[in-house]
Amino acid sequence: MGFFNFFKSKPIEETLQTANDELPEIKEEDFIDNSDPEEVNNVYKVSYGTGFPIDAIYAFLKQGFEQKGFDDAMVNPENSYKESGVSLIENELRQLFEQVRLRYRNDLRLLQVQIDNMEKQGLPHQAATLYARKETYEEHMAKIGDMEKKVENKEPSIMSPIYTYERGFLKGLSAKSEIILNGNGERR
């Protein structure tokens, strides 16, 4: 019974009043931001090219892999490790080709359905506009095929990611040699 007497020691109104007096005031500006939204800078946006999926391939080709090559050389300076890194980049590029190609194939199918619908409805202008887009997609598919052949033939025009990786790897080997020559990083 002593437990229930504890609650009866203060009247409920007095307890509520005390609790209300101790709470801090919450202002609207403390939890609602009415300012204009700021531009998010950590979003990767392709600001060049066609505005189509093929831009993902061009972005990959422009990407430098020098730092990755450098880091890999610092971890393991063996040539087999470098060749493995080169192979990974080539495989990533091939996967990107396939992803973009799949996207275009899907878009081409959808466009063909729309073209057929427009033609059946007697809207030749809209059908022609869609057909032009279809031709663009087909050109992009052909370009991707050309790029794949260039990768297979190791043509310099498309091997920039590999070249930057190899350059970084060589810089890493040089840096690692310098560290060894200088007594594990201590300058003489």
XYZ file of C-alpha atoms in Angstrom:
188
model
C 0.000 0.000 0.000
C 2.942 2.327 0.553
C 3.503 2.342 -3.179
C 0.083 3.831 -3.873
C 0.546 6.384 -1.112
C 3.602 7.677 -2.965
C 1.432 8.807 -5.842
C -1.089 10.374 -3.496
C 1.552 12.540 -1.852
C 1.041 15.402 -4.360
C -2.157 16.370 -6.031
C -2.189 15.592 -9.758
C -2.782 19.221 -10.742
C 0.286 20.321 -8.765
C 2.430 17.598 -10.377
C 1.307 18.590 -13.885
C 1.902 22.280 -13.178
C 5.437 21.553 -11.925
C 6.184 19.452 -15.017
C 4.916 22.196 -17.329
C 7.037 24.807 -15.582
C 10.217 22.785 -16.127
C 9.837 22.191 -19.900
C 11.802 24.477 -22.208
C 9.941 26.485 -24.812
C 10.066 24.915 -28.280
C 10.102 27.418 -31.079
C 9.076 26.656 -34.644
C 12.452 27.765 -36.044
C 14.171 25.203 -33.808
C 12.737 22.263 -35.725
C 11.484 23.636 -39.069
C 13.867 25.008 -41.672
C 12.020 27.554 -43.797
C 15.110 28.655 -45.723
C 15.609 27.958 -49.414
C 17.153 24.572 -50.111
C 20.848 24.566 -50.850
C 22.259 22.893 -53.917
C 23.678 19.463 -53.116
C 27.242 19.231 -54.373
C 27.890 15.545 -53.753
C 25.605 14.353 -56.561
C 27.433 13.113 -59.643
C 25.922 14.726 -62.678
C 27.118 14.367 -66.232
C 27.275 17.881 -67.597
C 28.599 17.038 -71.029
C 27.716 14.734 -73.826
C 24.425 13.602 -75.217
C 22.245 13.270 -72.149
C 21.726 9.600 -73.029
C 22.956 6.415 -71.327
C 26.089 6.311 -73.480
C 27.388 9.216 -71.390
C 28.076 6.743 -68.568
C 30.644 5.060 -70.807
C 32.248 8.354 -71.759
C 32.406 9.356 -68.096
C 34.150 6.068 -67.257
C 36.645 6.594 -70.084
C 37.453 10.094 -68.816
C 37.947 8.816 -65.289
C 41.556 8.628 -64.167
C 42.816 5.511 -62.434
C 46.258 6.849 -61.591
C 45.637 6.988 -57.826
C 44.255 3.446 -57.851
C 47.362 2.235 -59.685
C 49.594 4.060 -57.217
C 47.757 2.593 -54.232
C 47.878 -0.910 -55.712
C 51.645 -0.657 -56.253
C 52.109 0.398 -52.643
C 50.157 -2.674 -51.508
C 51.793 -5.200 -53.838
C 54.461 -4.198 -56.368
C 54.366 -7.447 -58.337
C 53.576 -7.331 -62.049
C 50.851 -9.962 -61.636
C 49.051 -7.577 -59.264
C 49.255 -4.805 -61.851
C 47.921 -7.124 -64.557
C 45.088 -8.082 -62.254
C 44.239 -4.394 -61.768
C 44.265 -3.817 -65.529
C 42.002 -6.812 -66.007
C 39.558 -5.487 -63.402
C 39.310 -2.143 -65.204
C 38.748 -3.855 -68.557
C 36.064 -6.079 -67.049
C 34.347 -3.098 -65.429
C 34.302 -1.355 -68.805
C 32.849 -4.437 -70.496
C 30.156 -4.666 -67.831
C 29.358 -1.015 -68.381
C 29.018 -1.664 -72.125
C 26.554 -4.446 -71.369
C 24.553 -2.380 -68.869
C 24.198 0.510 -71.282
C 23.376 -1.831 -74.143
C 20.619 -3.457 -72.061
C 19.191 -0.045 -71.278
C 19.151 0.894 -74.955
C 17.536 -2.408 -75.925
C 14.752 -1.804 -73.429
C 14.282 1.787 -74.580
C 14.228 0.679 -78.223
C 11.470 -1.830 -77.514
C 9.397 0.801 -75.725
C 9.959 3.290 -78.537
C 8.841 0.779 -81.133
C 5.607 0.215 -79.222
C 5.033 3.968 -79.078
C 5.835 4.386 -82.778
C 3.345 1.655 -83.673
C 0.677 3.271 -81.465
C 1.227 6.711 -83.008
C 1.041 5.329 -86.531
C -2.170 3.418 -85.752
C -3.711 6.585 -84.309
C -2.838 8.595 -87.420
C -0.214 10.784 -85.754
C 2.677 10.675 -88.235
C 4.522 13.710 -86.827
C 4.748 12.189 -83.338
C 5.733 8.833 -84.847
C 8.494 10.520 -86.867
C 9.845 12.214 -83.729
C 9.960 8.881 -81.925
C 11.546 7.238 -84.949
C 14.315 9.875 -84.886
C 14.974 9.007 -81.238
C 15.068 5.322 -82.199
C 17.712 6.060 -84.839
C 19.778 7.912 -82.234
C 19.607 4.906 -79.913
C 20.632 2.589 -82.738
C 23.602 4.852 -83.533
C 24.622 4.704 -79.881
C 24.372 0.906 -79.916
C 26.643 0.806 -82.980
C 29.103 3.153 -81.239
C 29.183 0.863 -78.205
C 29.980 -2.057 -80.524
C 32.852 -0.028 -82.019
C 34.138 0.780 -78.544
C 34.108 -2.891 -77.593
C 36.177 -3.748 -80.668
C 38.658 -1.011 -79.748
C 39.010 -2.461 -76.246
C 39.597 -5.940 -77.696
C 42.228 -4.522 -80.074
C 43.721 -2.361 -77.290
C 43.459 0.767 -79.433
C 44.967 3.812 -77.707
C 41.890 5.981 -78.288
C 39.922 4.015 -75.690
C 42.630 2.755 -73.345
C 42.968 5.907 -71.218
C 41.713 4.234 -68.005
C 44.316 1.477 -68.434
C 47.119 3.909 -69.254
C 46.386 6.080 -66.228
C 46.275 2.993 -64.001
C 49.622 1.766 -65.333
C 51.176 5.233 -64.926
C 49.964 5.340 -61.326
C 51.315 1.855 -60.709
C 54.744 2.923 -61.983
C 54.660 5.996 -59.757
C 53.760 3.753 -56.837
C 56.679 1.441 -57.601
C 58.985 4.433 -57.749
C 57.671 5.800 -54.458
C 57.974 2.416 -52.788
C 61.568 2.087 -54.027
C 62.346 5.543 -52.686
C 60.958 4.569 -49.289
C 63.107 1.433 -49.231
C 66.234 3.309 -50.345
C 65.722 5.970 -47.688
C 65.493 3.466 -44.864
C 61.736 3.008 -44.509
C 60.873 6.640 -44.978
C 63.657 8.267 -42.944
C 65.543 10.935 -44.924
C 69.315 10.988 -44.614
